[in-house]
Amino acid sequence: MSIVLGIESSCDETAIAVVEDGKHVLSSLVSSQISVHEVYGGVVPEIAAREHLKAISPMFDAALAEAKITSEDIDLIAVTQGPGLIGCLLVGVSFAKGLACSLRKPLIPVDHVHAHLHGALLGIADSNQLAPSQQVFPCLAMVVSGGHTNLYYMEDELNFNLFATTIDDACGECFDKVAKLLGFSYPGGPKIEKAASKGNSDRFSMPRMVQEKSRMEFSYSGLKTHMVNLKNKHGEFVEQDLYDVCASFQQEALGQLIRKIKFAYQKYPKAKSLIVAGGVAANSYFRDLVNKEIDLPAFFPGLAYCSDNAAMIASLGWHEYRAAQNCERFMEDQDWDAYSRYKFELYFQRN
């Protein structure tokens, strides 16, 4: 049995979790900064970093108490190394380094985007289904969030073969920007979903982006620009108009994801399942679309694991550490520089 402490501080949520054997969540705490940043209409990096500094130590104590363990029971510490806001990442990494040194425990750096997929795997474990390796892999895997729209082919828990990503805006980013354009407060994505549930998705025509099968990539800047032009032409939307434009926008924004998943399944017919993770995976309309349109068993994270959390960090960290043949050499080989951008040069493979 291995007890893993997960630490997440990549953006505007401080999170600490305790996970046993990469599967069983003993505690998972998240401190959101939404109320702090709402007045600015988005995340202010310097403020976010200072909020992490305030929250991280008390949350560590609270997470251990909820898990009913002491610091001496921790076997491994996993922390988000990137991508994210550098100032925010440094808070978590510095705290994790100090903790690892004081407790003399191994420390594992974790890629935040890859960890989102382990949030969905945690959901499989929580539901007492078969082991993921027996029914999930190989699989198609999508991370769709505020900063990332990535599509992978995964042979196992640690093999991330990235073959499609956005060439401009991410899907969740587009949701938030369009929400701000329409007058919704931050964060706007869930508010568009709520308004869209009352609207007619066929009312406003939307451009269909990157329809060609040969283009395994995503694009949202054109859809965002279309919404700006539509708003300028239409003026203020009355209540039902607002519902209808949200429904029309949401249908195309998420429809693009569905089209690319279908194309990907043709490219990788050996896939046994589809994993969808990230903040946009919480969208109920999107979940319904996936289950209706994609001819694969689909696995989503529990709602608590869709947005940034530390349980997913602990889970991936456990798998990374267990896979290391020589743990001492593994630790020496780690690049401990926090990074703000996803490392496409390491993971991207054009097929």
PDB file of C-alpha atoms in Angstrom, residues 53-230:
ATOM      1  CA  LEU A  53       0.572  31.092  -0.406  1.00  0.00           C
ATOM      2  CA  LYS A  54      -2.223  31.784   2.069  1.00  0.00           C
ATOM      3  CA  ALA A  55      -4.083  28.531   1.481  1.00  0.00           C
ATOM      4  CA  ILE A  56      -1.551  25.769   0.916  1.00  0.00           C
ATOM      5  CA  SER A  57      -0.238  25.081   4.433  1.00  0.00           C
ATOM      6  CA  PRO A  58      -3.632  25.031   6.219  1.00  0.00           C
ATOM      7  CA  MET A  59      -5.041  22.858   3.431  1.00  0.00           C
ATOM      8  CA  PHE A  60      -2.207  20.371   3.884  1.00  0.00           C
ATOM      9  CA  ASP A  61      -3.101  19.991   7.557  1.00  0.00           C
ATOM     10  CA  ALA A  62      -6.807  19.677   6.724  1.00  0.00           C
ATOM     11  CA  ALA A  63      -6.216  17.040   4.015  1.00  0.00           C
ATOM     12  CA  LEU A  64      -4.184  14.864   6.391  1.00  0.00           C
ATOM     13  CA  ALA A  65      -6.851  15.209   9.084  1.00  0.00           C
ATOM     14  CA  GLU A  66      -9.642  14.214   6.674  1.00  0.00           C
ATOM     15  CA  ALA A  67      -7.630  11.215   5.469  1.00  0.00           C
ATOM     16  CA  LYS A  68      -6.919  10.290   9.109  1.00  0.00           C
ATOM     17  CA  ILE A  69      -3.172  10.023   8.585  1.00  0.00           C
ATOM     18  CA  THR A  70      -0.069  11.879   9.779  1.00  0.00           C
ATOM     19  CA  SER A  71       2.745  13.262   7.647  1.00  0.00           C
ATOM     20  CA  GLU A  72       4.849  10.215   8.543  1.00  0.00           C
ATOM     21  CA  ASP A  73       2.331   7.980   6.742  1.00  0.00           C
ATOM     22  CA  ILE A  74       3.039   9.658   3.401  1.00  0.00           C
ATOM     23  CA  ASP A  75       5.053   7.448   1.046  1.00  0.00           C
ATOM     24  CA  LEU A  76       5.279   9.730  -1.972  1.00  0.00           C
ATOM     25  CA  ILE A  77       4.625  13.378  -2.864  1.00  0.00           C
ATOM     26  CA  ALA A  78       3.387  14.365  -6.354  1.00  0.00           C
ATOM     27  CA  VAL A  79       3.132  17.997  -7.453  1.00  0.00           C
ATOM     28  CA  THR A  80       2.048  19.854 -10.585  1.00  0.00           C
ATOM     29  CA  GLN A  81       5.148  21.017 -12.437  1.00  0.00           C
ATOM     30  CA  GLY A  82       3.270  22.572 -15.363  1.00  0.00           C
ATOM     31  CA  PRO A  83       1.769  23.825 -17.497  1.00  0.00           C
ATOM     32  CA  GLY A  84       0.268  26.771 -15.653  1.00  0.00           C
ATOM     33  CA  LEU A  85       0.994  30.231 -14.285  1.00  0.00           C
ATOM     34  CA  ILE A  86       4.650  30.282 -13.250  1.00  0.00           C
ATOM     35  CA  GLY A  87       4.133  32.184  -9.983  1.00  0.00           C
ATOM     36  CA  CYS A  88       1.339  29.827  -8.972  1.00  0.00           C
ATOM     37  CA  LEU A  89       3.304  26.709  -9.910  1.00  0.00           C
ATOM     38  CA  LEU A  90       6.301  27.859  -7.879  1.00  0.00           C
ATOM     39  CA  VAL A  91       4.181  28.012  -4.724  1.00  0.00           C
ATOM     40  CA  GLY A  92       3.168  24.371  -5.041  1.00  0.00           C
ATOM     41  CA  VAL A  93       6.575  23.124  -6.210  1.00  0.00           C
ATOM     42  CA  SER A  94       8.416  24.991  -3.435  1.00  0.00           C
ATOM     43  CA  PHE A  95       6.035  23.689  -0.780  1.00  0.00           C
ATOM     44  CA  ALA A  96       6.386  20.151  -2.135  1.00  0.00           C
ATOM     45  CA  LYS A  97      10.189  20.351  -2.212  1.00  0.00           C
ATOM     46  CA  GLY A  98      10.365  21.591   1.366  1.00  0.00           C
ATOM     47  CA  LEU A  99       7.945  18.911   2.534  1.00  0.00           C
ATOM     48  CA  ALA A 100       9.819  16.150   0.712  1.00  0.00           C
ATOM     49  CA  CYS A 101      13.128  17.254   2.218  1.00  0.00           C
ATOM     50  CA  SER A 102      11.757  17.485   5.752  1.00  0.00           C
ATOM     51  CA  LEU A 103       9.989  14.119   5.575  1.00  0.00           C
ATOM     52  CA  ARG A 104      12.709  12.468   3.456  1.00  0.00           C
ATOM     53  CA  LYS A 105      10.103  11.225   0.978  1.00  0.00           C
ATOM     54  CA  PRO A 106      10.384  10.866  -2.816  1.00  0.00           C
ATOM     55  CA  LEU A 107       8.966  13.678  -4.920  1.00  0.00           C
ATOM     56  CA  ILE A 108       7.463  13.307  -8.409  1.00  0.00           C
ATOM     57  CA  PRO A 109       6.819  16.168 -10.892  1.00  0.00           C
ATOM     58  CA  VAL A 110       3.520  15.745 -12.770  1.00  0.00           C
ATOM     59  CA  ASP A 111       2.215  17.171 -16.030  1.00  0.00           C
ATOM     60  CA  HIS A 112      -1.095  18.855 -15.264  1.00  0.00           C
ATOM     61  CA  VAL A 113      -2.727  18.116 -18.637  1.00  0.00           C
ATOM     62  CA  HIS A 114      -1.931  14.402 -18.529  1.00  0.00           C
ATOM     63  CA  ALA A 115      -3.149  14.251 -14.942  1.00  0.00           C
ATOM     64  CA  HIS A 116      -6.624  15.371 -16.035  1.00  0.00           C
ATOM     65  CA  LEU A 117      -7.033  12.009 -17.775  1.00  0.00           C
ATOM     66  CA  HIS A 118      -6.266  10.292 -14.488  1.00  0.00           C
ATOM     67  CA  GLY A 119      -9.183  12.203 -13.011  1.00  0.00           C
ATOM     68  CA  ALA A 120     -11.404  10.110 -15.283  1.00  0.00           C
ATOM     69  CA  LEU A 121      -9.551   6.914 -14.319  1.00  0.00           C
ATOM     70  CA  LEU A 122     -10.226   7.747 -10.675  1.00  0.00           C
ATOM     71  CA  GLY A 123     -13.908   7.801 -11.547  1.00  0.00           C
ATOM     72  CA  ILE A 124     -13.647   4.271 -12.932  1.00  0.00           C
ATOM     73  CA  ALA A 125     -11.930   3.102  -9.747  1.00  0.00           C
ATOM     74  CA  ASP A 126     -14.537   4.815  -7.544  1.00  0.00           C
ATOM     75  CA  SER A 127     -17.377   3.047  -9.373  1.00  0.00           C
ATOM     76  CA  ASN A 128     -15.855  -0.385  -8.611  1.00  0.00           C
ATOM     77  CA  GLN A 129     -15.773  -1.315 -12.280  1.00  0.00           C
ATOM     78  CA  LEU A 130     -13.144  -3.590 -13.819  1.00  0.00           C
ATOM     79  CA  ALA A 131      -9.522  -2.484 -13.676  1.00  0.00           C
ATOM     80  CA  PRO A 132      -8.930   0.259 -16.297  1.00  0.00           C
ATOM     81  CA  SER A 133      -6.273  -1.805 -18.079  1.00  0.00           C
ATOM     82  CA  GLN A 134      -8.833  -4.561 -18.704  1.00  0.00           C
ATOM     83  CA  GLN A 135     -11.556  -2.480 -20.292  1.00  0.00           C
ATOM     84  CA  VAL A 136     -10.153   0.942 -21.185  1.00  0.00           C
ATOM     85  CA  PHE A 137      -6.830   0.604 -23.005  1.00  0.00           C
ATOM     86  CA  PRO A 138      -5.882   1.223 -25.707  1.00  0.00           C
ATOM     87  CA  CYS A 139      -8.155   4.242 -25.883  1.00  0.00           C
ATOM     88  CA  LEU A 140      -8.794   7.644 -27.326  1.00  0.00           C
ATOM     89  CA  ALA A 141      -8.388  10.337 -24.690  1.00  0.00           C
ATOM     90  CA  MET A 142      -9.417  13.992 -24.827  1.00  0.00           C
ATOM     91  CA  VAL A 143      -8.473  16.810 -22.479  1.00  0.00           C
ATOM     92  CA  VAL A 144     -10.767  19.763 -23.064  1.00  0.00           C
ATOM     93  CA  SER A 145     -10.392  22.667 -20.660  1.00  0.00           C
ATOM     94  CA  GLY A 146      -9.857  26.401 -20.449  1.00  0.00           C
ATOM     95  CA  GLY A 147      -6.314  26.219 -21.766  1.00  0.00           C
ATOM     96  CA  HIS A 148      -6.098  22.911 -23.628  1.00  0.00           C
ATOM     97  CA  THR A 149      -7.892  20.942 -26.319  1.00  0.00           C
ATOM     98  CA  ASN A 150      -5.774  17.822 -26.843  1.00  0.00           C
ATOM     99  CA  LEU A 151      -6.610  14.427 -28.324  1.00  0.00           C
ATOM    100  CA  TYR A 152      -4.436  11.393 -27.533  1.00  0.00           C
ATOM    101  CA  TYR A 153      -4.127   7.725 -28.313  1.00  0.00           C
ATOM    102  CA  MET A 154      -3.180   5.940 -25.083  1.00  0.00           C
ATOM    103  CA  GLU A 155      -1.829   2.392 -24.879  1.00  0.00           C
ATOM    104  CA  ASP A 156      -1.792   2.505 -21.076  1.00  0.00           C
ATOM    105  CA  GLU A 157      -1.876   4.908 -18.109  1.00  0.00           C
ATOM    106  CA  LEU A 158       1.485   6.480 -18.978  1.00  0.00           C
ATOM    107  CA  ASN A 159       1.598   6.453 -22.777  1.00  0.00           C
ATOM    108  CA  PHE A 160       0.326   9.821 -24.079  1.00  0.00           C
ATOM    109  CA  ASN A 161       0.499   9.901 -27.876  1.00  0.00           C
ATOM    110  CA  LEU A 162      -0.752  13.376 -28.773  1.00  0.00           C
ATOM    111  CA  PHE A 163      -2.010  13.583 -32.353  1.00  0.00           C
ATOM    112  CA  ALA A 164      -4.429  16.547 -32.363  1.00  0.00           C
ATOM    113  CA  THR A 165      -4.496  19.889 -30.599  1.00  0.00           C
ATOM    114  CA  THR A 166      -5.803  23.413 -31.093  1.00  0.00           C
ATOM    115  CA  ILE A 167      -4.073  25.771 -33.514  1.00  0.00           C
ATOM    116  CA  ASP A 168      -5.399  28.836 -31.691  1.00  0.00           C
ATOM    117  CA  ASP A 169      -7.931  29.101 -28.846  1.00  0.00           C
ATOM    118  CA  ALA A 170      -8.876  26.160 -26.636  1.00  0.00           C
ATOM    119  CA  CYS A 171     -12.529  25.137 -26.415  1.00  0.00           C
ATOM    120  CA  GLY A 172     -12.988  26.184 -22.792  1.00  0.00           C
ATOM    121  CA  GLU A 173     -11.162  29.448 -23.459  1.00  0.00           C
ATOM    122  CA  CYS A 174     -13.597  30.178 -26.279  1.00  0.00           C
ATOM    123  CA  PHE A 175     -16.536  29.491 -23.948  1.00  0.00           C
ATOM    124  CA  ASP A 176     -15.201  31.953 -21.379  1.00  0.00           C
ATOM    125  CA  LYS A 177     -14.434  34.677 -23.927  1.00  0.00           C
ATOM    126  CA  VAL A 178     -17.833  34.385 -25.595  1.00  0.00           C
ATOM    127  CA  ALA A 179     -19.495  34.387 -22.174  1.00  0.00           C
ATOM    128  CA  LYS A 180     -17.757  37.665 -21.337  1.00  0.00           C
ATOM    129  CA  LEU A 181     -18.852  39.072 -24.709  1.00  0.00           C
ATOM    130  CA  LEU A 182     -22.462  38.167 -23.875  1.00  0.00           C
ATOM    131  CA  GLY A 183     -22.288  39.799 -20.453  1.00  0.00           C
ATOM    132  CA  PHE A 184     -21.856  36.761 -18.206  1.00  0.00           C
ATOM    133  CA  SER A 185     -19.583  36.988 -15.172  1.00  0.00           C
ATOM    134  CA  TYR A 186     -16.434  34.891 -14.730  1.00  0.00           C
ATOM    135  CA  PRO A 187     -16.249  31.911 -15.065  1.00  0.00           C
ATOM    136  CA  GLY A 188     -18.610  32.026 -18.029  1.00  0.00           C
ATOM    137  CA  GLY A 189     -18.599  28.487 -19.426  1.00  0.00           C
ATOM    138  CA  PRO A 190     -21.159  27.037 -16.968  1.00  0.00           C
ATOM    139  CA  LYS A 191     -23.379  30.094 -17.462  1.00  0.00           C
ATOM    140  CA  ILE A 192     -23.479  29.535 -21.234  1.00  0.00           C
ATOM    141  CA  GLU A 193     -24.436  25.903 -20.617  1.00  0.00           C
ATOM    142  CA  LYS A 194     -27.269  26.958 -18.305  1.00  0.00           C
ATOM    143  CA  ALA A 195     -28.607  29.562 -20.747  1.00  0.00           C
ATOM    144  CA  ALA A 196     -28.258  27.151 -23.679  1.00  0.00           C
ATOM    145  CA  SER A 197     -30.502  24.613 -21.957  1.00  0.00           C
ATOM    146  CA  LYS A 198     -33.401  27.053 -22.489  1.00  0.00           C
ATOM    147  CA  GLY A 199     -32.569  27.903 -26.089  1.00  0.00           C
ATOM    148  CA  ASN A 200     -33.084  26.764 -29.676  1.00  0.00           C
ATOM    149  CA  SER A 201     -29.736  25.602 -31.093  1.00  0.00           C
ATOM    150  CA  ASP A 202     -30.970  25.995 -34.696  1.00  0.00           C
ATOM    151  CA  ARG A 203     -31.891  29.669 -34.319  1.00  0.00           C
ATOM    152  CA  PHE A 204     -28.490  31.180 -35.241  1.00  0.00           C
ATOM    153  CA  SER A 205     -26.213  29.752 -37.923  1.00  0.00           C
ATOM    154  CA  MET A 206     -22.607  29.100 -36.873  1.00  0.00           C
ATOM    155  CA  PRO A 207     -19.497  28.463 -39.004  1.00  0.00           C
ATOM    156  CA  ARG A 208     -18.193  24.896 -39.027  1.00  0.00           C
ATOM    157  CA  MET A 209     -14.492  24.956 -38.316  1.00  0.00           C
ATOM    158  CA  VAL A 210     -11.819  22.503 -39.633  1.00  0.00           C
ATOM    159  CA  GLN A 211     -14.257  20.017 -41.128  1.00  0.00           C
ATOM    160  CA  GLU A 212     -11.684  18.225 -43.284  1.00  0.00           C
ATOM    161  CA  LYS A 213     -10.844  14.726 -42.013  1.00  0.00           C
ATOM    162  CA  SER A 214      -7.200  15.218 -42.966  1.00  0.00           C
ATOM    163  CA  ARG A 215      -6.890  18.095 -40.489  1.00  0.00           C
ATOM    164  CA  MET A 216      -6.612  16.445 -37.086  1.00  0.00           C
ATOM    165  CA  GLU A 217      -6.576  19.748 -35.232  1.00  0.00           C
ATOM    166  CA  PHE A 218      -8.999  22.090 -33.507  1.00  0.00           C
ATOM    167  CA  SER A 219      -9.695  25.788 -34.072  1.00  0.00           C
ATOM    168  CA  TYR A 220     -11.924  28.187 -32.133  1.00  0.00           C
ATOM    169  CA  SER A 221     -10.737  31.662 -33.105  1.00  0.00           C
ATOM    170  CA  GLY A 222     -13.059  31.770 -36.127  1.00  0.00           C
ATOM    171  CA  LEU A 223     -16.077  30.822 -34.049  1.00  0.00           C
ATOM    172  CA  LYS A 224     -15.138  33.434 -31.463  1.00  0.00           C
ATOM    173  CA  THR A 225     -14.786  36.103 -34.180  1.00  0.00           C
ATOM    174  CA  HIS A 226     -18.161  35.084 -35.628  1.00  0.00           C
ATOM    175  CA  MET A 227     -19.737  35.640 -32.207  1.00  0.00           C
ATOM    176  CA  VAL A 228     -18.149  39.107 -31.954  1.00  0.00           C
ATOM    177  CA  ASN A 229     -19.517  40.057 -35.379  1.00  0.00           C
ATOM    178  CA  LEU A 230     -22.939  38.590 -34.549  1.00  0.00           C
TER     179      LEU A 230
END
